[in-house]
Every structure is written in structure tokens, then in C-alpha cells.
Short mmCIF file of C-alpha atoms in Angstrom, two decimals:
data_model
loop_
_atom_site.label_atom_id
_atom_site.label_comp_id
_atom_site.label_asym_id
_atom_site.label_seq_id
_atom_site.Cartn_x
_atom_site.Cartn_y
_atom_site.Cartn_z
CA UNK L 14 -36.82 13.67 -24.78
CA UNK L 15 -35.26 10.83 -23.22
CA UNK L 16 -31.49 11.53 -24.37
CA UNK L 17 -28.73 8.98 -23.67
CA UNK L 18 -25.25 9.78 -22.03
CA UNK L 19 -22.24 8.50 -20.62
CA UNK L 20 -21.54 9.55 -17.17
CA UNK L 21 -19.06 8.22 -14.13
CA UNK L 22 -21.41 6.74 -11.43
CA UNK L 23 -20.20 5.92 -8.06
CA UNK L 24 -21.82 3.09 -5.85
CA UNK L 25 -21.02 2.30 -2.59
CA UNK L 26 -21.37 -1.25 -0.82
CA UNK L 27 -20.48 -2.76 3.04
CA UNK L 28 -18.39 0.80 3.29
CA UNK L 29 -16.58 0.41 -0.26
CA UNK L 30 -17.04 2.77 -2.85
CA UNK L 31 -16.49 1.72 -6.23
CA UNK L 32 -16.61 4.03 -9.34
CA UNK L 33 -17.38 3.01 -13.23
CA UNK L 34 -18.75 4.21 -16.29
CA UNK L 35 -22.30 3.42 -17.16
CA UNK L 36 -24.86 4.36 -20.13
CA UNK L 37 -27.88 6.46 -18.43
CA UNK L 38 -30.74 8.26 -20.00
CA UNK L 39 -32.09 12.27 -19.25
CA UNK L 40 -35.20 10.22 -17.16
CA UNK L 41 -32.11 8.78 -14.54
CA UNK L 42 -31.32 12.60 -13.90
CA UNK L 43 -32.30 14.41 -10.19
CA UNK L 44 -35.12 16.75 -10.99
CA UNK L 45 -34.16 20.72 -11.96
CA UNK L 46 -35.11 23.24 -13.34
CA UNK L 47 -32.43 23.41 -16.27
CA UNK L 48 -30.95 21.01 -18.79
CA UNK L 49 -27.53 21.20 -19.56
CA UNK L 50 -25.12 19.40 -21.65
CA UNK L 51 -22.05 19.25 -19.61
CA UNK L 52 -19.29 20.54 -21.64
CA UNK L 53 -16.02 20.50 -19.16
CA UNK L 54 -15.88 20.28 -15.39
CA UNK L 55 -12.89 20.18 -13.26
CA UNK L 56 -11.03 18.00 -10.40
CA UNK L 57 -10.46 19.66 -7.12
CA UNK L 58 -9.00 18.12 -3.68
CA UNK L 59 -12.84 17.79 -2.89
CA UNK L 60 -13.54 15.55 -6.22
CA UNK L 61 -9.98 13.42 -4.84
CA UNK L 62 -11.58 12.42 -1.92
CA UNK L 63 -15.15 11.82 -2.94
CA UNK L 64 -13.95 9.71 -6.13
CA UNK L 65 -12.03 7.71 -2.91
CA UNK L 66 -15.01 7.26 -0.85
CA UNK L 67 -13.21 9.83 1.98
CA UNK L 68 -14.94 12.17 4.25
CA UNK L 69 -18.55 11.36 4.20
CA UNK L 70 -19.47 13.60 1.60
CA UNK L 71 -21.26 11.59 0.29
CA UNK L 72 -24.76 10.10 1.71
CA UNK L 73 -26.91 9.30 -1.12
CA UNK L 74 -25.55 6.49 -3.50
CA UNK L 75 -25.48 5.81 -6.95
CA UNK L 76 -23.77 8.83 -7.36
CA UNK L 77 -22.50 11.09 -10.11
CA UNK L 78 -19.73 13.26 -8.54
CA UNK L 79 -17.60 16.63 -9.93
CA UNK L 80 -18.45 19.94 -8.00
CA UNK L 81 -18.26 22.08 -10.77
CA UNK L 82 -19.09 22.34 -14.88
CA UNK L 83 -19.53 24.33 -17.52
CA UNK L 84 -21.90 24.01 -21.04
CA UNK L 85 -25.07 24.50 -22.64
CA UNK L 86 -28.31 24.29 -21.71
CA UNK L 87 -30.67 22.18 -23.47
CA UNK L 88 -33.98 23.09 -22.21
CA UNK L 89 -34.69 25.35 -19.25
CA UNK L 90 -38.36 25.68 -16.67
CA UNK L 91 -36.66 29.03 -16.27
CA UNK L 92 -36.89 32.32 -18.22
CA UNK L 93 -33.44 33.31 -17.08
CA UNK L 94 -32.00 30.59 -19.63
CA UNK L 95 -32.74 29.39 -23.00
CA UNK L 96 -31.47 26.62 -25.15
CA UNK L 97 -27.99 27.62 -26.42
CA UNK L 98 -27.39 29.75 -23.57
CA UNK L 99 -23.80 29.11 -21.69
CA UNK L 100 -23.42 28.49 -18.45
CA UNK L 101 -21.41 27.79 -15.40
CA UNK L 102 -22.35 26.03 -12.51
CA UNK L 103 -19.97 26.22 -8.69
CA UNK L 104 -21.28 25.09 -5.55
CA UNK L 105 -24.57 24.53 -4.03
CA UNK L 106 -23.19 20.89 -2.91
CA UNK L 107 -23.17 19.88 -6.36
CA UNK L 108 -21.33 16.52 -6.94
CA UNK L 109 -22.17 15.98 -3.55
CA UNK L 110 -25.77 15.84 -2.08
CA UNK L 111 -26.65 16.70 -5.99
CA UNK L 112 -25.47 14.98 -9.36
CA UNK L 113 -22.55 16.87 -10.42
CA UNK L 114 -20.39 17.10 -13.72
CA UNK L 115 -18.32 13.44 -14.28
CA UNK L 116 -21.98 13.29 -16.55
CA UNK L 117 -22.58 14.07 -20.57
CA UNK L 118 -26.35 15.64 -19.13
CA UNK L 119 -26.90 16.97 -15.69
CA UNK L 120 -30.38 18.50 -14.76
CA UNK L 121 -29.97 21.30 -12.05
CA UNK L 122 -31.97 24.28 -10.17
CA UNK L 123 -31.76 27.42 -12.36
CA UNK L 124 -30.82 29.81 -9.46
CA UNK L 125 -27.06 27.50 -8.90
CA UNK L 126 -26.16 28.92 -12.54
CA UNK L 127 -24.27 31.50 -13.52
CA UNK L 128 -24.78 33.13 -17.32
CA UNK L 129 -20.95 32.32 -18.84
CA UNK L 130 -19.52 35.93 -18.83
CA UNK L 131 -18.17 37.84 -21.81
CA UNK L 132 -14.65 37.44 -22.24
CA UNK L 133 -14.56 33.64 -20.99
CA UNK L 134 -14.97 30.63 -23.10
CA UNK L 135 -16.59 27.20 -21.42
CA UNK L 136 -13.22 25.30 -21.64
CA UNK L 137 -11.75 28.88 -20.08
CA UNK L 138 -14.22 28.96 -17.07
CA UNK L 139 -13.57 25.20 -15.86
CA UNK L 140 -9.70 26.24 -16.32
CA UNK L 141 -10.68 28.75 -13.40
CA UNK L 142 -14.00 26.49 -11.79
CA UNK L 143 -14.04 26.46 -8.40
CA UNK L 144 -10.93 26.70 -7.19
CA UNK L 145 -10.40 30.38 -9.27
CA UNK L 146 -13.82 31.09 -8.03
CA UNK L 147 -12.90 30.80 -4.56
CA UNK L 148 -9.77 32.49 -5.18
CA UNK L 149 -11.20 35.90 -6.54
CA UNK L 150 -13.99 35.71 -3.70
CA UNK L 151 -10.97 35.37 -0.99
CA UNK L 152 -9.55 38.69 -3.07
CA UNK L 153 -12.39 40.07 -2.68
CA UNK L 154 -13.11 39.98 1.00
CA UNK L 155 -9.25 41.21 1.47
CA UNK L 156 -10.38 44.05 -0.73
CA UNK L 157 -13.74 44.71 1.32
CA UNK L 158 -11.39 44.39 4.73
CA UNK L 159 -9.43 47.19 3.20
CA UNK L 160 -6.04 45.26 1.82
CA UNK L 161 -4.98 47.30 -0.73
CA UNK L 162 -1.40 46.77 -3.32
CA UNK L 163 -0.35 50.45 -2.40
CA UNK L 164 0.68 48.95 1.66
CA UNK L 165 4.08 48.44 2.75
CA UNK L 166 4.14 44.12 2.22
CA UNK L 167 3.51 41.10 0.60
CA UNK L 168 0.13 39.43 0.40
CA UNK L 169 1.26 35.48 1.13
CA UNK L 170 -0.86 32.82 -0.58
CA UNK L 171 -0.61 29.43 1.25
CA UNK L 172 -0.96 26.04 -0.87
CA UNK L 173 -0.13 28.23 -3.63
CA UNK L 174 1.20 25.20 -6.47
CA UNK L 175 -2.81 24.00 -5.80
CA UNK L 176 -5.74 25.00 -7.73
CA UNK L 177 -6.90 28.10 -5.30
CA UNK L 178 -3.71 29.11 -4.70
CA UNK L 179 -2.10 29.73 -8.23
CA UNK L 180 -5.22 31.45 -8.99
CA UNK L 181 -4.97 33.50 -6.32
CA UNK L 182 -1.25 34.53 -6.76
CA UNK L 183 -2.01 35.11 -10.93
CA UNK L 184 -5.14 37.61 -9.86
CA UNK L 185 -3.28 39.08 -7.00
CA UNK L 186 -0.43 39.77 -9.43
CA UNK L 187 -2.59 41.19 -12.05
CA UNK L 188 -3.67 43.55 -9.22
CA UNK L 189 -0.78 44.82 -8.48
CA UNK L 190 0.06 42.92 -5.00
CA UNK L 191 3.26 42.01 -3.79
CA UNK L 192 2.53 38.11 -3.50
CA UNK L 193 4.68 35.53 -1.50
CA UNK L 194 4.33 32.18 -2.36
CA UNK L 195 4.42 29.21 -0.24
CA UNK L 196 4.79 26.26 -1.71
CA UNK L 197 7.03 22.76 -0.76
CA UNK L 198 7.76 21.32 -4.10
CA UNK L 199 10.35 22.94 -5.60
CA UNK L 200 9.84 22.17 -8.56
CA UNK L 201 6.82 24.47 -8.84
CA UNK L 202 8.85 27.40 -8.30
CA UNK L 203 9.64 28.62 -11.64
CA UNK L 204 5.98 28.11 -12.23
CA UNK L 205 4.95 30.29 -9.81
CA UNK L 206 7.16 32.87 -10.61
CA UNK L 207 5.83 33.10 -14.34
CA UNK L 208 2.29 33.47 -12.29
CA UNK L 209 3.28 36.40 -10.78
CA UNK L 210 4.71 35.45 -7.44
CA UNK L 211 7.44 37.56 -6.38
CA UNK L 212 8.79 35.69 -3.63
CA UNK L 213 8.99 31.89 -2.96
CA UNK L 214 8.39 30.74 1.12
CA UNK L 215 9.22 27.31 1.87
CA UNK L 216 5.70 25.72 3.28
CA UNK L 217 7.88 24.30 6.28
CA UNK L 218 8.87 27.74 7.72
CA UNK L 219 4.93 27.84 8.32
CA UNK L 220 4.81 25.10 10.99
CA UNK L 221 5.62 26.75 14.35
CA UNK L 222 2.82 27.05 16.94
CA UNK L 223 4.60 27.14 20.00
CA UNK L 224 4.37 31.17 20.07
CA UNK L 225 0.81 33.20 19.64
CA UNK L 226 2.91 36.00 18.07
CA UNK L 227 5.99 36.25 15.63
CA UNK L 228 7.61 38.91 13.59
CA UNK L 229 5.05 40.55 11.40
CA UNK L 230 5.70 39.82 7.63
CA UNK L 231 2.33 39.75 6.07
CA UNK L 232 -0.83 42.56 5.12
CA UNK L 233 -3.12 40.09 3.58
CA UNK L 234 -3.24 36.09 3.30
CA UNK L 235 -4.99 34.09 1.46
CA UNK L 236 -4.64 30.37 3.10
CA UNK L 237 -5.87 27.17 1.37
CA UNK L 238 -4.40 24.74 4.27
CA UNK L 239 -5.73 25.03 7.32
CA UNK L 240 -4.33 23.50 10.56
CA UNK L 241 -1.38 24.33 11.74
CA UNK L 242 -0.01 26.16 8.66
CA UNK L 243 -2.95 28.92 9.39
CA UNK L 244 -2.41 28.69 13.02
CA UNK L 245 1.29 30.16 12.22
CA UNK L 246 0.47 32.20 9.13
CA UNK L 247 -2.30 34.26 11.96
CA UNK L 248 0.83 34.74 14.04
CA UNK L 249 2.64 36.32 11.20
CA UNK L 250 0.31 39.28 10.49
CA UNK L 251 0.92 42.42 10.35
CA UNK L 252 -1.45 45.08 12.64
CA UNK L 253 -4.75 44.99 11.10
CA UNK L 254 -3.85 42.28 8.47
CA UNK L 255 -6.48 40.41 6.96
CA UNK L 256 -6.70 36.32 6.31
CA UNK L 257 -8.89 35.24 3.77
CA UNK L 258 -9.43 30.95 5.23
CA UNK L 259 -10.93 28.31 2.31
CA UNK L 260 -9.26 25.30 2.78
CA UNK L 261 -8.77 22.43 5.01
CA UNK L 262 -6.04 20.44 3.06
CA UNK L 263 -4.40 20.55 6.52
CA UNK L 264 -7.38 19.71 9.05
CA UNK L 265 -10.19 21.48 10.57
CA UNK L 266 -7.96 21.92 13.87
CA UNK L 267 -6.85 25.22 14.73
CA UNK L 268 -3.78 24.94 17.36
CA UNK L 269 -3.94 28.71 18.17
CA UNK L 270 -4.98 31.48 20.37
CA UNK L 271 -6.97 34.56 20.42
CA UNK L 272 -4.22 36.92 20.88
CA UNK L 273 -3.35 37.62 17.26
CA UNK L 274 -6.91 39.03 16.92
CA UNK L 275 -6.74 40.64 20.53
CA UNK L 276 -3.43 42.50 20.16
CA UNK L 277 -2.94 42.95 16.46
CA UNK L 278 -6.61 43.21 15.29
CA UNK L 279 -6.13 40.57 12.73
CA UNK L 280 -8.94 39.42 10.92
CA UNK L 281 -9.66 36.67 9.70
CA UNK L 282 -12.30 36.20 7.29
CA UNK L 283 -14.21 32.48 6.18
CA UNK L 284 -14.59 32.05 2.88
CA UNK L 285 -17.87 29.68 1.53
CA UNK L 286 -18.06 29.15 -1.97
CA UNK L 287 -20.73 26.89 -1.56
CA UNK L 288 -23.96 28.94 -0.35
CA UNK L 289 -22.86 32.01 -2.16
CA UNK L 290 -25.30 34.78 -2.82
CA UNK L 291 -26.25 34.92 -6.96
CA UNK L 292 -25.38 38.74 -7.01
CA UNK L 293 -21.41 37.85 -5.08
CA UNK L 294 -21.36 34.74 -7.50
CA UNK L 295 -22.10 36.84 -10.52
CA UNK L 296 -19.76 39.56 -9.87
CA UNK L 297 -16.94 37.36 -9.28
CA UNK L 298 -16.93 36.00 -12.48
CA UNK L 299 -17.29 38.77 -14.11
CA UNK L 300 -14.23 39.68 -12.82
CA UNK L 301 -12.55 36.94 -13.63
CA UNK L 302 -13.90 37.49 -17.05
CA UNK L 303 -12.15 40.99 -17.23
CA UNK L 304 -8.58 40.64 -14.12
CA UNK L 305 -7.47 36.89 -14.63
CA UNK L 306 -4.62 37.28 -17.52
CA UNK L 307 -5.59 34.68 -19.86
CA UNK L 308 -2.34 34.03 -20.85
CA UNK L 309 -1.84 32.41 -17.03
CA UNK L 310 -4.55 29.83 -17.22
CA UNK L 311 -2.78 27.20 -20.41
CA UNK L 312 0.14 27.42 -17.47
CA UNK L 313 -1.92 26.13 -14.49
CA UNK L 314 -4.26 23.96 -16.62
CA UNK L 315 -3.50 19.91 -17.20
CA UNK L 316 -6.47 18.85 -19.77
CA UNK L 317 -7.64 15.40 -18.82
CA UNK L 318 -10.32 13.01 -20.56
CA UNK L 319 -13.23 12.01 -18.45
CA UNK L 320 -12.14 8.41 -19.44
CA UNK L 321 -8.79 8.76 -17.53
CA UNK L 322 -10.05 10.34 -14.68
CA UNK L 323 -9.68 7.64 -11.85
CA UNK L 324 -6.18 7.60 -11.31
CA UNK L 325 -5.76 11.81 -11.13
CA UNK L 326 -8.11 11.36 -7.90
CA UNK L 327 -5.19 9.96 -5.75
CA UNK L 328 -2.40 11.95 -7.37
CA UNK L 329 -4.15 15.20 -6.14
CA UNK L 330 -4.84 13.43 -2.40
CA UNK L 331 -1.30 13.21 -2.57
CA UNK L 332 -0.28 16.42 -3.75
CA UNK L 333 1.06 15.54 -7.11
CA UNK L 334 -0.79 17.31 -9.11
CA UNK L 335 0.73 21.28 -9.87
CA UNK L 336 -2.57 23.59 -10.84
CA UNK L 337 -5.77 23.41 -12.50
CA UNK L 338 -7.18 19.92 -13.88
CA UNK L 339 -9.92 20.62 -16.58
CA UNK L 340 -12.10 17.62 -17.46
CA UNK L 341 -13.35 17.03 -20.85
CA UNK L 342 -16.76 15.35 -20.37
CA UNK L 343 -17.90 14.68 -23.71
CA UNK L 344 -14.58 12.63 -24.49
CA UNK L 345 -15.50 9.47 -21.88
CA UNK L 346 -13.45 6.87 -24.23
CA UNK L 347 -12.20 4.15 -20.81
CA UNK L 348 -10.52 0.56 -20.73
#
């Protein structure tokens, strides 16, 4: 089988990466163990910089980028999968040191798969992808800490108009959390309200450093910025509260001190969705199978063709872009 496919291929000479739609066959794909016809995939801050050759991430060129898809596998090396079978594929530096899903085909290892989980369709699961994958895992580890929606306070949810962040306020809210939104668009705050959020905190009262400690306002945080916004956020917790960190919209700087963590016992906990255990992965989309309300992901989704994708990569480097963007692969129709 030698099947032919359409699939966004990035190049890169003298420093310049350039980006265009070519014609490949299944004998042009990286080896794997599994097949899979790529059915949707998603674009995340990540897929904004690599489509504009930012950040180094990555080495190896012609590339096909897109860190996350979704579809049905063709053939499989693998007993876990069979043809037919639905999948869904986060992490593992796909799209990065490993073709990812701006391709009709891609050919990947069988253990960076998860089985598509009842209650979730393909187009459904790249709707959530990454970014509402790392959202329930950055629940999840307030959960393990001991955050619970019966404590006196809001959870706040940094970055929260972005793709982790209006997950994360839509599954906290299904919860039962108390979730305060910080955003700095307003016009993203009626959205965010319909997602659950049930207070709005204007992203520039979370810019002062100057003071290790500040009036405690939050249990739990879930923080998709970085920098200096995390830095003050730390400052903000309540005794024992509990920071769940996956983002570094902001910077990998962090302009603060130990003393939130020495005199508060705040913790805060890293979040890799990258290099994340099969039995965690699994799990969390199960539950985002059964605890994400459907109804919220139409909201935060923007369907784009994988034809028009070039120009979406700077709106979301510049923060234009309000939610989820869900690729469709198979329609690759371009000037």
C-alpha cells in the first residue's frame, strides 16, 4: 500500500521557514507502528509558533507539524489496534521531533495512542485535543493535592479565553468549583460566563511582583501564562493552595521568591502533557468522555479547513483567537 495524501510540509532554508502544501505518498511517512488516517487535529499556541519558524522546536526539516489528531487507523504492527479502530493521539513531541497531524496519513508508535473513549466523537476529541487534555490533567493534580469545590474560594484559571483555560473553567464548573476567570479581552466575557465562570478578573490586576505575599484570594489555580502573571497569582494563595503551571505564553522567567511556599505551604504543581504515563493519559480522557458538558465545546470551538490554516498561526501568536481551533484535515482545498 503506497496511499497518496495531501499534507502541509514545512521546509526551512538560511534560517527561513516556509510552509506549503505538497502531494506525498504512505512510503514518505516516519516509521510506526500504526497507520492512521488523520481525521481532525487542532491549532494550539505551540502549532502558532512552529508554523512561524519560532522557538526551535523544530530540528529536523521537511516537516509536517500539528501536535495533536484524531481518526482511524488503517493498519496497525500492534494488537492493541485494528483497522477501523478510533483513536486519539496528544503529545509524545508529535508535530515536533515526529510528523504530526497538518497530514491526510500519519504513521506513529502504538503506545502515543489513546483508544477514542465512549461518549466522544473524533471531531469532539480534537474540540478538547491538547489543550482540554492538559486542562483535566491540571484538575486532576488539584484534586490529588486535595482542592476540593466544598472550600471556602474560588479556583482562578489564568489565560482563561485560550484553549487550556476555557477548558479548564467549563470542567471546573461542571465540578462544582467556584471559578474566577482572568482574562484581558473583554469581549470574551460573556463567553466565559456561559462556560461556567463565575467571576471575571482583569489579567492586569495579575502583574505585581514587587511583594512575595498579598491578600489571599485563591484555593486552587490553574495558570496557562507563566512569567510574571504566575509569579503574582503564587502570591495570591491561600494557606495550602495548590497551582496547577502548563503554560509559558508569558516566558519561562519566574520573578519570585520562595516565601509563598515557605510561609503559606503553597504548592505548586508542573504539569507535562507531553511524556504522560498511558494509564494518566487514558483516564483523563475518559473523563473528559463522561465531566466535559458537551454542550460547552460548539462554544469554544472555531472549525477551520486545513487549506486556510496559515493565517490562524499568527492570529493565535497574537492572541486573537477566543477558544478551541479544530482542523479539518481531510478538507485541504488552498489558493
Amino acid at each position: 500500500m503506497n496511499e497518496a495524501f495531501r499534507a502541509l510540509v514545512l521546509n526551512q532554508k538560511d534560517k527561513n521557514v516556509t510552509a506549503r502544501f505538497e502531494d506525498l505518498t504512505v512510503n514518505d511517512l516516519p516509521d510506526g507502528d500504526v497507520l492512521v488516517r488523520v481525521k481532525w487535529s487542532t491549532l494550539n499556541y505551540k502549532d502558532g509558533m512552529i508554523l512561524n519558524g519560532l522557538g526551535r522546536l523544530v530540528r529536523t526539516y521537511p516537516h509536517v507539524p500539528g501536535v495533536d489528531f484524531s481518526g482511524e487507523v488503517i493498519s496497525s504492527n500492534d494488537d492493541r489496534y485494528k483497522p477501523g479502530d478510533d483513536v486519539v493521539l496528544t503529545g509524545w513531541r508529535v508535530g515536533e521531533a515526529h510528523w504530526g497531524g497538518y497530514g491526510q496519513l500519519a504513521r506513529v508508535k502504538a503506545d502515543w495512542l489513546v483508544p477514542l473513549p465512549d461518549g466522544l466523537d473524533a471531531a469532539q476529541a480534537m474540540a478538547i485535543g491538547t489543550a482540554g487534555f492538559t486542562s483535566m490533567l491540571a484538575v486532576m493534580a488539584l484534586e490529588e493535592q486535595g482542592v476540593s469545590p466544598d472550600q471556602d474560594g474560588e479556583v482562578l484559571v489564568t489565560g482563561a479565553a485560550g484553549g487550556v483555560g476555557s477548558v479548564a473553567v467549563s470542567i471546573l464548573s461542571a465540578l462544582g468549583y467556584r471559578v474566577a476567570a482572568s482574562t484581558g479581552r473583554e469581549e470574551t466575557h460573556a463567553y466565559l460566563r456561559e462556560l461556567g465562570a463565575t467571576s471575571i478578573i482583569d489579567r492586569n490586576e495579575l502583574t505585581d511582583t514587587s511583594k512575595p505575599l498579598l491578600a489571599e484570594r485563591w484555593v486552587g489555580a490553574v495558570d496557562s501564562v507563566g512569567s510574571t502573571t504566575l509569579a503574582h497569582v503564587l502570591s495570591e494563595m491561600k494557606y495550602h493552595g495548590v497551582v496547577s503551571a502548563c503554560g509559558l505564553a508569558g516566558g519561562p522567567d519566574l520573578p519570585g521568591t520562595v516565601i509563598p511556599f515557605l510561609l503559606r505551604g503553597v504548592r505548586l504543581i508542573g504539569i507535562d502533557s507531553v511524556m504522560c504515563p498511558y494509564e494518566t493519559r487514558v483516564r483523563a480522557w475518559q473523563r473528559l468522555a463522561k465531566e466535559l458538558p458537551k454542550e460547552h465545546l460548539s462554544a469554544a470551538t472555531t472549525k477551520v479547513a486545513l487549506g486556510d490554516i496559515l493565517p490562524w498561526g499568527e492570529k493565535i501568536l497574537k492572541g486573537q483567537v477566543k477558544g478551541r481551533l479544530l482542523i479539518d484535515v481531510q478538507d485541504c482545498e488552498h489558493p
